[in-house]
Short mmCIF file of C-alpha atoms and ligand atoms in Angstrom, two decimals:
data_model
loop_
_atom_site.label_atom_id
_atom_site.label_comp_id
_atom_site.label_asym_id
_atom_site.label_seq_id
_atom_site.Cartn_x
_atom_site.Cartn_y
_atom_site.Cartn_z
CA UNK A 1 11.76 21.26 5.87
CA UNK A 2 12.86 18.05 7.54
CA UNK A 3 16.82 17.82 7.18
CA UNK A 4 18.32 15.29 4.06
CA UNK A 5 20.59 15.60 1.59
CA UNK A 6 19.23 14.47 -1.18
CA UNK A 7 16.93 12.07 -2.83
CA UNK A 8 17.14 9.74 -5.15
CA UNK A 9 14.04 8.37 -7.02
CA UNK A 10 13.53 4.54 -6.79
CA UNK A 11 9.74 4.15 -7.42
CA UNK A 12 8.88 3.28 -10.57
CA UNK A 13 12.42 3.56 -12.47
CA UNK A 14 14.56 0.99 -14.04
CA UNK A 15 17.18 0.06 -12.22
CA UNK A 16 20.84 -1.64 -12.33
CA UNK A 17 20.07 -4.51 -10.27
CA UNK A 18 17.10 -5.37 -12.29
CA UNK A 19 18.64 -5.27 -15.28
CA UNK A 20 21.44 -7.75 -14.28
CA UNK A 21 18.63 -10.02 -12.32
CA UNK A 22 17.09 -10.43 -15.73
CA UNK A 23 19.74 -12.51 -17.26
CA UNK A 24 19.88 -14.59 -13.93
CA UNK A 25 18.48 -18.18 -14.24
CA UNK A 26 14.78 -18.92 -13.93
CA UNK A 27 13.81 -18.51 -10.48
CA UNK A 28 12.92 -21.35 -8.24
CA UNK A 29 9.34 -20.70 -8.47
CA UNK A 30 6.32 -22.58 -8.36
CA UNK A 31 3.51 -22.37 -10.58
CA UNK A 32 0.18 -21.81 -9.14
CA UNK A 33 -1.86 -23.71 -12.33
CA UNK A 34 -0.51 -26.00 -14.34
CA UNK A 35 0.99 -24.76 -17.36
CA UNK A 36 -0.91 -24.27 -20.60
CA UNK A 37 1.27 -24.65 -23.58
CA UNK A 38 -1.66 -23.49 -26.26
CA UNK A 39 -2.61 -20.58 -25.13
CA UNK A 40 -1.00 -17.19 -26.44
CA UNK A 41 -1.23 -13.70 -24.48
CA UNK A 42 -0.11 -10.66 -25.46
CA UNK A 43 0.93 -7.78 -23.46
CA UNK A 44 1.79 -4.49 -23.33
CA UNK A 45 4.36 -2.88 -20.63
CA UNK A 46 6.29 0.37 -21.17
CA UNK A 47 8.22 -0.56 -17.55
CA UNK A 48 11.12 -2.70 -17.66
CA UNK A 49 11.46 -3.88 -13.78
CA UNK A 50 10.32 -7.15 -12.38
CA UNK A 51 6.56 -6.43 -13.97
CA UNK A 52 8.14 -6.95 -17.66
CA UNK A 53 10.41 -10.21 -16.28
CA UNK A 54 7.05 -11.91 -15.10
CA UNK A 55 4.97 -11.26 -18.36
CA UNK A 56 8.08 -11.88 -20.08
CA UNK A 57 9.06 -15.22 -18.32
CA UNK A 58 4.98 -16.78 -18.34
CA UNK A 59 4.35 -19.50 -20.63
CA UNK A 60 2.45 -18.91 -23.14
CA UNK A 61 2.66 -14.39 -23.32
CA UNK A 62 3.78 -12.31 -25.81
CA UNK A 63 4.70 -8.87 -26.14
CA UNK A 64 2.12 -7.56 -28.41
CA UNK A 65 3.82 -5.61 -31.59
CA UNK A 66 0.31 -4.02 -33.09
CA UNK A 67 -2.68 -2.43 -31.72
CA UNK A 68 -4.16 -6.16 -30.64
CA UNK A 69 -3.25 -6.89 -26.81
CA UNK A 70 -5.04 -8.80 -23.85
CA UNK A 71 -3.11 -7.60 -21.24
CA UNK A 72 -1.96 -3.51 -20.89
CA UNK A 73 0.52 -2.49 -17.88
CA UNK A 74 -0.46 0.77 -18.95
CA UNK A 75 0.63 4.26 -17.25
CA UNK A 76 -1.13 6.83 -15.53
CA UNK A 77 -1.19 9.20 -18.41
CA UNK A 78 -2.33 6.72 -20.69
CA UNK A 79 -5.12 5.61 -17.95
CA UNK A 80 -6.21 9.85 -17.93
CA UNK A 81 -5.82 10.23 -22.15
CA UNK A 82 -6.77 7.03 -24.28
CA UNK A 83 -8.56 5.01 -21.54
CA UNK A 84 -12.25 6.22 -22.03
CA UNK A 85 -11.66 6.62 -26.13
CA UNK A 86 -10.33 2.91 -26.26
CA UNK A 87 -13.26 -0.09 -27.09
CA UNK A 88 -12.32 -2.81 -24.96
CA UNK A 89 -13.31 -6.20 -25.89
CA UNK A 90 -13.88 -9.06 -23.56
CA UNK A 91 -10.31 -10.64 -22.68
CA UNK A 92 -8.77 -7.42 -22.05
CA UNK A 93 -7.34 -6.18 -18.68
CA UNK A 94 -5.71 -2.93 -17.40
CA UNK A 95 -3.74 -2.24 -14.31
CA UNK A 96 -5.97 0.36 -12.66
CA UNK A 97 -9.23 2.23 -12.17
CA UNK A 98 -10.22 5.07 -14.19
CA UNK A 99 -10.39 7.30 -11.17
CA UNK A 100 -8.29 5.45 -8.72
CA UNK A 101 -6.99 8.77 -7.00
CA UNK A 102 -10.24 9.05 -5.34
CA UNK A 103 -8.39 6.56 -2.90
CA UNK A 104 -4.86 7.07 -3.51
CA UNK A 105 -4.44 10.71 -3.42
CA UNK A 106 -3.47 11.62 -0.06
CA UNK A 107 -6.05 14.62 -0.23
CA UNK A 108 -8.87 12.34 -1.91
CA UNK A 109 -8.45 9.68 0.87
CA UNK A 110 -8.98 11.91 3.33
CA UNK A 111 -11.82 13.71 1.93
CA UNK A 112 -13.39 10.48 1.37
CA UNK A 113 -12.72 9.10 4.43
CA UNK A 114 -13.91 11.77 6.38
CA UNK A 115 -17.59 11.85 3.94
CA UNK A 116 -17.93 8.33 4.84
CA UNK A 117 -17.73 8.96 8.25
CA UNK A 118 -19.77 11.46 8.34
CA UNK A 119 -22.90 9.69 6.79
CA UNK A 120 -22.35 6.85 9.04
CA UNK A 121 -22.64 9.25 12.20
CA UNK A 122 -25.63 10.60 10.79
CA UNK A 123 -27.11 7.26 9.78
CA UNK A 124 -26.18 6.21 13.61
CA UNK A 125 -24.69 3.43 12.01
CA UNK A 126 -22.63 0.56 14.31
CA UNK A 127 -20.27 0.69 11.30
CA UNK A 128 -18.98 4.43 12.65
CA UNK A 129 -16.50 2.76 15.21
CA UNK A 130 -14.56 1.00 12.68
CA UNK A 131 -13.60 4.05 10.56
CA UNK A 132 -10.66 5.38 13.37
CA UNK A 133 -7.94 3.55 11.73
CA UNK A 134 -6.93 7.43 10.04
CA UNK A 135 -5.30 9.78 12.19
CA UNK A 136 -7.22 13.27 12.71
CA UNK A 137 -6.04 14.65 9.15
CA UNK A 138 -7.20 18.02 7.38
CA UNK A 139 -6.56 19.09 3.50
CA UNK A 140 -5.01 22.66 3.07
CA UNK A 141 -5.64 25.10 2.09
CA UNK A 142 -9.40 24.42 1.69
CA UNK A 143 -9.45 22.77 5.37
CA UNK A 144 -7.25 25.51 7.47
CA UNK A 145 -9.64 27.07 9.59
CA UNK A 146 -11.23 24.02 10.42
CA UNK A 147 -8.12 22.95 11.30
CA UNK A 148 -6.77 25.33 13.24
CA UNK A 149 -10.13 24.88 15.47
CA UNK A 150 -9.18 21.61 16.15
CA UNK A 151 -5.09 22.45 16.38
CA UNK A 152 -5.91 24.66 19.72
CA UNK A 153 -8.18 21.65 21.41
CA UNK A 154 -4.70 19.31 21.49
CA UNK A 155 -2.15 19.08 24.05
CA UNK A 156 0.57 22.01 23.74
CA UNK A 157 3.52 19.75 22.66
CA UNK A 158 1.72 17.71 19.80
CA UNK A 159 3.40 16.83 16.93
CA UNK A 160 1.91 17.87 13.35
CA UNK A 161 3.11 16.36 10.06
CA UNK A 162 2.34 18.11 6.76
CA UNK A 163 2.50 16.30 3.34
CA UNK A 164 2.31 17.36 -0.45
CA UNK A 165 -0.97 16.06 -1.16
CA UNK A 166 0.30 14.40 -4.28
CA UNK A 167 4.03 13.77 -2.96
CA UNK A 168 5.88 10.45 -2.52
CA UNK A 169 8.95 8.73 -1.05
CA UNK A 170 8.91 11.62 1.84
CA UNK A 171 9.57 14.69 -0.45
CA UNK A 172 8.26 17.72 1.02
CA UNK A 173 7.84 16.08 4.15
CA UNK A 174 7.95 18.32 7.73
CA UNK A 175 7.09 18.24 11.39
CA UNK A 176 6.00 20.94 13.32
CA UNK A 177 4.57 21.73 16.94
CA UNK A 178 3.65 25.18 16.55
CA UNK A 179 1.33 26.79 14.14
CA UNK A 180 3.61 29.66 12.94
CA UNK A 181 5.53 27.30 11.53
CA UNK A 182 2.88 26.52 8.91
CA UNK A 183 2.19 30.04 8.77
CA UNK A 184 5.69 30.72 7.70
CA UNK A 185 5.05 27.87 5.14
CA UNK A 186 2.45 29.06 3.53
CA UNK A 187 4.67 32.44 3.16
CA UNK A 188 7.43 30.78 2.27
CA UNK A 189 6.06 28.63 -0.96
CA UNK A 190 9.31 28.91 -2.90
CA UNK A 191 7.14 29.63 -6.29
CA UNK A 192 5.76 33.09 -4.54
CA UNK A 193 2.12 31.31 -5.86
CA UNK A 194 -0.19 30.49 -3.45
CA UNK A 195 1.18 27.89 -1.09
CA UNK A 196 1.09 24.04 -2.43
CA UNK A 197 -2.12 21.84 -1.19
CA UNK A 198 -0.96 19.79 1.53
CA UNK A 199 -2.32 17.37 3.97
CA UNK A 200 -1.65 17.81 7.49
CA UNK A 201 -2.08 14.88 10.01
CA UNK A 202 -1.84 14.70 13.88
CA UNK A 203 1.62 12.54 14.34
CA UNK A 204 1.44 8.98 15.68
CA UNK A 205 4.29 10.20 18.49
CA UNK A 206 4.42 6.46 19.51
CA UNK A 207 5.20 4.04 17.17
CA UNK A 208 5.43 0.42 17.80
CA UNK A 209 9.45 0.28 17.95
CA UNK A 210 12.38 -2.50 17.23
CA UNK A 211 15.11 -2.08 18.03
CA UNK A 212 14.88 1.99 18.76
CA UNK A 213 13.65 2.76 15.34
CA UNK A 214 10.21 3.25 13.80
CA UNK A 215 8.89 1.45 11.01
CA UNK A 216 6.03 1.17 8.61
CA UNK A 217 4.81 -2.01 6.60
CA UNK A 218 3.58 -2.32 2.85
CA UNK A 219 0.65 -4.38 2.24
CA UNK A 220 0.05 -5.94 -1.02
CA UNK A 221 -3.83 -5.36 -1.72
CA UNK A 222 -5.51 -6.29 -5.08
CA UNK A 223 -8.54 -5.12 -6.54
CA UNK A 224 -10.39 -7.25 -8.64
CA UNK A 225 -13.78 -5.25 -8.41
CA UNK A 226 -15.11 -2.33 -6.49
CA UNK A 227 -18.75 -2.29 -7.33
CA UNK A 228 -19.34 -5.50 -6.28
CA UNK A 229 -16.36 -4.85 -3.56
CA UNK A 230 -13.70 -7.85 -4.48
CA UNK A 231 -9.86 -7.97 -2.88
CA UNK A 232 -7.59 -9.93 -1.93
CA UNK A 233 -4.05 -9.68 0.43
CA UNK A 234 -0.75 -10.53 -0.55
CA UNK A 235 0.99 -12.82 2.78
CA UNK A 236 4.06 -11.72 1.53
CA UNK A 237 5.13 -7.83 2.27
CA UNK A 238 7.62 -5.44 3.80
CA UNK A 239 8.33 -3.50 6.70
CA UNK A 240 10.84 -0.46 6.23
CA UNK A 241 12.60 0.88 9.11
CA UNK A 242 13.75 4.71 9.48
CA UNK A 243 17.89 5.19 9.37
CA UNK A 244 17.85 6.86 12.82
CA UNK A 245 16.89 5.60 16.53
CA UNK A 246 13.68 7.09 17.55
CA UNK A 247 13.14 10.27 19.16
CA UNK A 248 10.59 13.12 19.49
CA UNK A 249 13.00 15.43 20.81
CA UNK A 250 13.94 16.61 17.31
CA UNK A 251 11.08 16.90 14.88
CA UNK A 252 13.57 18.23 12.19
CA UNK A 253 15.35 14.47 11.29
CA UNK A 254 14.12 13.11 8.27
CA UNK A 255 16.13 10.54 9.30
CA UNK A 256 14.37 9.96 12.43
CA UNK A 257 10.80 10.00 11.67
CA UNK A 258 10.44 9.42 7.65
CA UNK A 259 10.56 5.81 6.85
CA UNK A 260 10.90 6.19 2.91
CA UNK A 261 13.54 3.60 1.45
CA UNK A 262 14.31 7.07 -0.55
CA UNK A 263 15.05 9.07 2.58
CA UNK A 264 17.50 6.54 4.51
CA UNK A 265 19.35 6.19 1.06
CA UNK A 266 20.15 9.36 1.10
CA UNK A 267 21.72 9.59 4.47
CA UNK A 268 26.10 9.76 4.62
CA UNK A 269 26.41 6.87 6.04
CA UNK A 270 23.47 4.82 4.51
CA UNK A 271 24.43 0.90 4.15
CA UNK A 272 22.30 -1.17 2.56
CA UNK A 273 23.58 -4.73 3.63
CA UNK A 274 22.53 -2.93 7.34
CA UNK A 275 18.90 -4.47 7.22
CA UNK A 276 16.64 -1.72 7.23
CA UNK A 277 13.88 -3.70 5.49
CA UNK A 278 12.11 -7.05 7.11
CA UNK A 279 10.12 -9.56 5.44
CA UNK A 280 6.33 -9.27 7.39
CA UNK A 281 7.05 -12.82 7.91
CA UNK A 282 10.13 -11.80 10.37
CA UNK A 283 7.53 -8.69 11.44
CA UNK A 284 5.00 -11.32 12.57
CA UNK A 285 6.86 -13.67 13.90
CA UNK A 286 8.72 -10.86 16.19
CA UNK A 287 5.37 -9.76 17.02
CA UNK A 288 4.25 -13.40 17.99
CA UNK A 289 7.03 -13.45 20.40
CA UNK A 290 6.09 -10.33 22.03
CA UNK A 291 2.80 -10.58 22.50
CA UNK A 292 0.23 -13.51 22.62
CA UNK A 293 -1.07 -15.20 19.60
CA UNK A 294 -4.60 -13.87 20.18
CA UNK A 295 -3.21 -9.89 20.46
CA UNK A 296 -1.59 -10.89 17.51
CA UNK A 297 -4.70 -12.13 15.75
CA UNK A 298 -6.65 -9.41 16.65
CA UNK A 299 -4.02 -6.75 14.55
CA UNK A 300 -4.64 -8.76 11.88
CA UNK A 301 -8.15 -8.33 12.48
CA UNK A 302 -7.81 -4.62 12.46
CA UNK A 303 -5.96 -4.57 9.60
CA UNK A 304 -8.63 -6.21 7.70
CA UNK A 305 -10.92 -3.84 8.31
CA UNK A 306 -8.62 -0.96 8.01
CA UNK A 307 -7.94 -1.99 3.88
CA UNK A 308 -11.88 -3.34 3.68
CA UNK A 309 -13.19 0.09 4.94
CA UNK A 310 -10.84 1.91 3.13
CA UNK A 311 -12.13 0.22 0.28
CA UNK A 312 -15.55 1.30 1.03
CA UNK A 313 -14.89 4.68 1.76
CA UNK A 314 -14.72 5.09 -2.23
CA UNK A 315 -17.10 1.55 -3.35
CA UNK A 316 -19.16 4.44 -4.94
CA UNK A 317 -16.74 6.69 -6.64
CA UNK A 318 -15.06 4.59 -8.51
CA UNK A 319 -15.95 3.86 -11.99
CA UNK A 320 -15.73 0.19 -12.16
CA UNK A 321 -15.32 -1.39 -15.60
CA UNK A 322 -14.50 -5.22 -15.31
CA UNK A 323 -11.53 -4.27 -17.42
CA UNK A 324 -9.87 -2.71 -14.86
CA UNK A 325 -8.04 -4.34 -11.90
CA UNK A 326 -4.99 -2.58 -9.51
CA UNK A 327 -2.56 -3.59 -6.94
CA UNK A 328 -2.03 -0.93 -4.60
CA UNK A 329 0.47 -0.61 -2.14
CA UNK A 330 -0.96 0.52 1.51
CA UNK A 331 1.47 1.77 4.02
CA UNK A 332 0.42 1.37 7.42
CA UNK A 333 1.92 2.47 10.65
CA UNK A 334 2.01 0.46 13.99
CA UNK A 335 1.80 2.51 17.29
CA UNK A 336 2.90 1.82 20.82
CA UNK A 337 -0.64 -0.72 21.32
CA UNK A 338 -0.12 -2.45 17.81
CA UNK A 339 -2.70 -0.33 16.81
CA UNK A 340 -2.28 -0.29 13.07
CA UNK A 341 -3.03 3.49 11.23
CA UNK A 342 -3.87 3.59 7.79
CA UNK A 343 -0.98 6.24 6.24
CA UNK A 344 -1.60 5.90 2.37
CA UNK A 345 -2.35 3.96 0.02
CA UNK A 346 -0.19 3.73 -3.22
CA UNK A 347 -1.67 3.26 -7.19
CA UNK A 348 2.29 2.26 -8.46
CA UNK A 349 3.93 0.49 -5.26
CA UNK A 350 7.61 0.30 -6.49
CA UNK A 351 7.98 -2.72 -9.06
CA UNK A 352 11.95 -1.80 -8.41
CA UNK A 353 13.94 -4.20 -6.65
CA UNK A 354 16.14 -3.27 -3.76
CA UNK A 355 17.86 -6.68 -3.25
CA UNK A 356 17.39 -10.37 -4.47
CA UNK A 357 14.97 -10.91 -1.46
CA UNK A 358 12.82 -8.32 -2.76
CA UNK A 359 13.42 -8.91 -6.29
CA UNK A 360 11.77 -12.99 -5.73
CA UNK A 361 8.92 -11.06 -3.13
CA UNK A 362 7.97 -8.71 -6.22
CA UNK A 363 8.28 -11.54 -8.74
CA UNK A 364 5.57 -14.01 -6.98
CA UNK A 365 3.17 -10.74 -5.71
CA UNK A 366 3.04 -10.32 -9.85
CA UNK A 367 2.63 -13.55 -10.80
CA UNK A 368 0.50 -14.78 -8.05
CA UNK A 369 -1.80 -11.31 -9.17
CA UNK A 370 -1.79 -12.59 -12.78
CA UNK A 371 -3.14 -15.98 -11.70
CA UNK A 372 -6.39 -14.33 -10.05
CA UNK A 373 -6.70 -11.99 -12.88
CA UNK A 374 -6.39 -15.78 -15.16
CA UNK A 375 -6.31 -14.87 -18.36
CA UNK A 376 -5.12 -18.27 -19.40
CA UNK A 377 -8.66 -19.18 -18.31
CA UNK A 378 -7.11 -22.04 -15.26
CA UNK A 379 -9.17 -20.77 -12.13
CA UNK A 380 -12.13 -22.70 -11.14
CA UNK A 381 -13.09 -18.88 -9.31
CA UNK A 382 -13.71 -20.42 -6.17
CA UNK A 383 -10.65 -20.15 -4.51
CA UNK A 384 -10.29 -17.96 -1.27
CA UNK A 385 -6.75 -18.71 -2.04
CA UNK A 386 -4.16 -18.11 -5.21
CA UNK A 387 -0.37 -18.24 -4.63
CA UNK A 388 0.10 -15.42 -1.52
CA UNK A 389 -2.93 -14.34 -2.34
CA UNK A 390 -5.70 -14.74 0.21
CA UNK A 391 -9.34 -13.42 -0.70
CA UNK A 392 -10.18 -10.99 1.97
CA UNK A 393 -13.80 -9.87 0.83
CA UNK A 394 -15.40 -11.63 -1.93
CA UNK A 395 -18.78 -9.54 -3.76
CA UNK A 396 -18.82 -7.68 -0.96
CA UNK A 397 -18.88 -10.33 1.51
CA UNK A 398 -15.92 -10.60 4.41
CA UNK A 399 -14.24 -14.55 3.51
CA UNK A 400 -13.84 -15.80 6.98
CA UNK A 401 -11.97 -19.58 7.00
CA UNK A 402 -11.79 -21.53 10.30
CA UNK A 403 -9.19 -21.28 12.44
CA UNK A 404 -8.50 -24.04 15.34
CA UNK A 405 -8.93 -25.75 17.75
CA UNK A 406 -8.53 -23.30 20.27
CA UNK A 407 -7.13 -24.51 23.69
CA UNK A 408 -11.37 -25.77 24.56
CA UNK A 409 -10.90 -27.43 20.88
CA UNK A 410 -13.35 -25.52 19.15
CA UNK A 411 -12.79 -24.10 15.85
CA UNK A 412 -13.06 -20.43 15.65
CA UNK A 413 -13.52 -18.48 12.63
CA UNK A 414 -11.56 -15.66 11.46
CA UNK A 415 -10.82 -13.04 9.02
CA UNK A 416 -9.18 -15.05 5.75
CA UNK A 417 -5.90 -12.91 6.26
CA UNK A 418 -2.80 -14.53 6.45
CA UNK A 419 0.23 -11.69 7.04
CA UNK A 420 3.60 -13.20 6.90
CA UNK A 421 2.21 -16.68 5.92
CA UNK A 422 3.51 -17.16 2.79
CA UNK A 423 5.88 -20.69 2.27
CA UNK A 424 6.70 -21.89 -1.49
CA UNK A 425 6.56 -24.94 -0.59
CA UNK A 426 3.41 -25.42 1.63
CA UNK A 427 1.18 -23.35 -0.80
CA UNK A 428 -1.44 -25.12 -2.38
P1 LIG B 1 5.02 9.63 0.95
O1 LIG B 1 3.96 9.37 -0.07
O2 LIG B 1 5.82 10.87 0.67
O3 LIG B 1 5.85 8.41 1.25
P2 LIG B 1 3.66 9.05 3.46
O4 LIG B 1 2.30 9.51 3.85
O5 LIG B 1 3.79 7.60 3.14
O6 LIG B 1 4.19 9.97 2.28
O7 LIG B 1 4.64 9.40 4.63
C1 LIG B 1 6.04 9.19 4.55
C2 LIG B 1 6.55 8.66 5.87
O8 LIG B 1 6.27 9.60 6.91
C3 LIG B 1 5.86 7.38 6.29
O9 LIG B 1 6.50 6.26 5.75
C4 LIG B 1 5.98 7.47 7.82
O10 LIG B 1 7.23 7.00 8.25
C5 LIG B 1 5.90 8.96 8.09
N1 LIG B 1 4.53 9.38 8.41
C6 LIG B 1 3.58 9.81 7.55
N2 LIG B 1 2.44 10.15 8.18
C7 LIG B 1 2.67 9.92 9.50
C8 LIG B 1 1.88 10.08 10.68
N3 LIG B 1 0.64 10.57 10.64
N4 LIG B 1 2.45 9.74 11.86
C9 LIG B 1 3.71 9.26 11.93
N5 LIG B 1 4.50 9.11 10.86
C10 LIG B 1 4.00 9.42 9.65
#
C-alpha cells in the first residue's frame, strides 16, 4: 500500500467552511438571464454544501416541504431505489442517469472503453485512432491472465498502478513494478475473501510537471442528453498538484504520485495556504507561455475528443430519460507531450469547498448548470454558450465556432471549448 497517514473524507460532506460561507453576503455574481420574479421552483437537496446555497440563493426556488418538487438533487441510493417506481411529470429534473456507472465506475469505463474499441477495429473504422486517450488498463480479477500476457510484453522497469474499482480520493491506491507484488495482494486481501476487484493501469511515468510536482485537472462536463449525445464544458476548473516533488525512484509515496486533495491533506506537514490547487485559467495561461498558442490549441482539441468519445463509449448504455441530467467531474492527466489521458470520470465531483476561490468556482459551475437545465423557462435553446458553459456537442453534432484571423487573416474554425476562459465580466 502506498505510504499515508490517514485520510480524511472531503467529497461529498458538509463542511466548516461552508457552513460559515453561507451567512457571508451575496456573492458578486452575475446573472446569466434576467431575473423572473413570478416564477416559483421547488427543490429537493439532502446536501448542504454550495449545491443547497445556489438553489437556496435563486430567485424565485423553494425548498419543496411535500411530495410536489421540480427540481431533485437526489442521491445515489435514491437514484438505485425510488427512481424507476417514481411517475415523473414534465417539469421535473434529476441530477443523474439511471445507470450512470456504466461510465463512472472505474471498472465499467474500462470495459466500455475497451468494447468500443473493439467494434471500431473490426468495423475498420477511421474513428479507432481517437480512442488512445486511456492508458492500457485491465479489470481484475476477471481480466488477470489477459493481463499478465500483456504485463511480460513491457519494458522490465514499468510502473503499474492498481485501483479499487469503486474507490475514491486515492484510497487503496498502490504502485508496483513487479508482478509478485500483486500476487502477494491478492493473498493478502485483509478480509481472507477473495481479493477486492481492482483496476490496474500502465502508469503515465511522465507527467507534464510544474514546478517538480505532478498534477491532474478536473473538468466540469454536463450532460444534458446521451441518446441524442448533448454536453457542454465548464471554462472554469481545477488543477490539483501532488504534496511531494516528482520522482519514480520510489513508487511507495502516496505523496509523490497520488494527486487526491484527500491524500496531500493528510501529509505532517500539509499547508493549505501552500497553493497546491490552480485555477485552469493559471494552468492555461502557464501552458501558453510554454508552448505556442497552436500546441496549445491542439490539447484542447484532444481534450474534446477525449470527454466526446468517452461519452460515446456508453451513448448506448445509458438509459436516457429527459428527466435526467449530471455533471460529472473528469480527471485527466497531462504527460511529458501535453498529451492529455483520460483517468476517471466522477458521478458526485466534490460540491465541498476548499477555500473562497473554490467556494465562488463551485457556486457559478451550479448556477451556470441550472441556467442550461432552465427551468424558469429563459433560454431561447440556441445558445452554444450559458455562463462558463460552452456547448461542446450539440444532438450529436461537434459545435465548432470560428476562431481568427490567423497570422494569413483567415478565420479558422475550432472545437467550441474554451478551458480557462471564463471572465465575469466579459461573459455574455
Ligand atoms: P480515485 O478515484 O481514488 O481518486 P483516480 O483514478 O482518480 O482514483 O486516481 C487517483 C490519483 O492517482 C490521480 O489523481 C492521479 O494522480 C493518480 N493516477 C491514477 N491513475 C494514474 C495513471 N494511470 N498514471 C499516473 N497517475 C495516475
Amino acid at each position: 500500500m502506498l505510504r499515508r497517514e490517514r485520510v480524511t473524507p472531503v467529497e461529498n460532506s458538509d463542511q466548516s467552511l461552508n457552513r460559515r460561507e453561507r451567512s457571508l453576503p451575496p456573492l458578486p455574481f452575475r446573472n446569466t438571464f434576467r431575473e423572473n420574479s413570478s416564477i416559483r421552483i421547488l427543490f429537493k437537496c439532502v446536501l448542504s454544501n454550495t449545491i443547497l446555497d445556489v438553489l437556496s440563493r435563486r430567485t424565485g426556488w423553494e425548498v419543496a416541504t411535500g411530495e410536489e418538487w421540480n427540481f431533485h438533487w437526489a442521491t445515489r441510493e435514491w437514484m438505485s431505489t425510488s427512481f424507476d417506481r417514481y411517475k415523473f411529470t414534465s417539469r421535473q429534473f434529476v441530477n443523474h442517469f439511471r445507470n450512470d456507472f456504466e461510465l463512472t465506475r472505474k471498472d465499467n469505463l474500462i470495459k466500455n472503453f475497451k468494447k468500443m474499441k473493439r467494434t471500431l477495429e473490426k468495423n475498420k473504422s477511421k474513428e479507432f485512432a481517437k480512442y488512445s486517450f486511456m492508458p492500457a488498463s485491465y479489470v481484475l480479477p476477471s481480466e488477470y491472465h489477459i493481463f499478465v500476457e500483456e504485463f511480460k510484453k513491457y519494458p522490465d522497469n514499468t510502473i503499474w498502478i492498481m485501483k479499487p474499482v469503486a474507490g475514491a480520493q486515492g484510497r487503496g491506491i498502490f504502485l508496483f513494478r513487479r508482478l509478485k507484488h500483486i500476487q502477494e495482494w491478492k493473498k493478502k486481501d485483509v478480509t481472507g475473501c477473495d481479493a477486492q476487484p481492482y483496476v490496474v493501469q500502465a502508469y503515465i511515468s511522465r507527467p507534464y510537471l510544474i514546478g517538480g510536482k505532478k498534477f491532474d485537472a478536473r473538468i466540469y462536463v454536463l450532460v444534458t442528453s446521451f441518446r441524442p449525445l448533448t454536453a457542454w464544458v465548464h471554462r472554469e476548473g481545477f488543477a490539483r498538484f501532488s504534496h511531494s516533488r516528482y520522482t519514480t525512484d520510489c513508487v511507495e509515496d502516496a505523496f509523490v504520485h497520488l494527486t487526491n486533495v484527500a491524500i496531500a491533506k493528510t501529509a505532517p506537514d500539509y499547508d493549505p495556504e501552500k497553493g497546491l490547487k490552480w485555477s485552469l485559467n493559471r494552468l492555461i495561461r502557464f501552458y501558453e507561455s510554454s508552448f505556442s498558442k497552436q500546441r496549445v490549441q491542439e490539447m484542447i482539441s484532444d481534450l474534446a475528443n477525449l470527454i466526446v468519445n468517452s461519452l460515446k463509449c456508453v451513448e448506448s448504455l445509458i438509459i436516457q430519460d429527459s428527466h435526467c441530467f449530471e455533471l460529472y467531474g473528469y480527471d485527466v492527466l497531462f504527460d511529458e507531450d501535453l498529451k492529455p489521458w483520460l483517468l476517471e470520470v466522477n458521478a458526485s465531483p466534490s460540491l465541498t469547498a476548499s477555500s473562497q476561490d473554490d467556494y465562488r468556482l463551485k457556486y457559478r459551475v451550479l448556477s451556470h448548470m441550472l441556467d442550461i437545465i432552465d427551468l424558469e423557462g429563459k433560454r431561447e435553446g440556441n445558445e452554444i454558450h450559458v455562463g462558463g458553459f460552452d456547448q461542446l456537442i450539440n444532438k450529436g453534432v461537434i459545435v465548432e465556432r470560428t476562431r481568427g484571423p490567423d497570422p494569413h487573416n483567415c478565420f479558422i474554425p475550432s472545437v467550441n471549448l474554451r478551458l480557462g476562459e471564463y471572465h465575469e465580466s466579459k461573459i455574455k
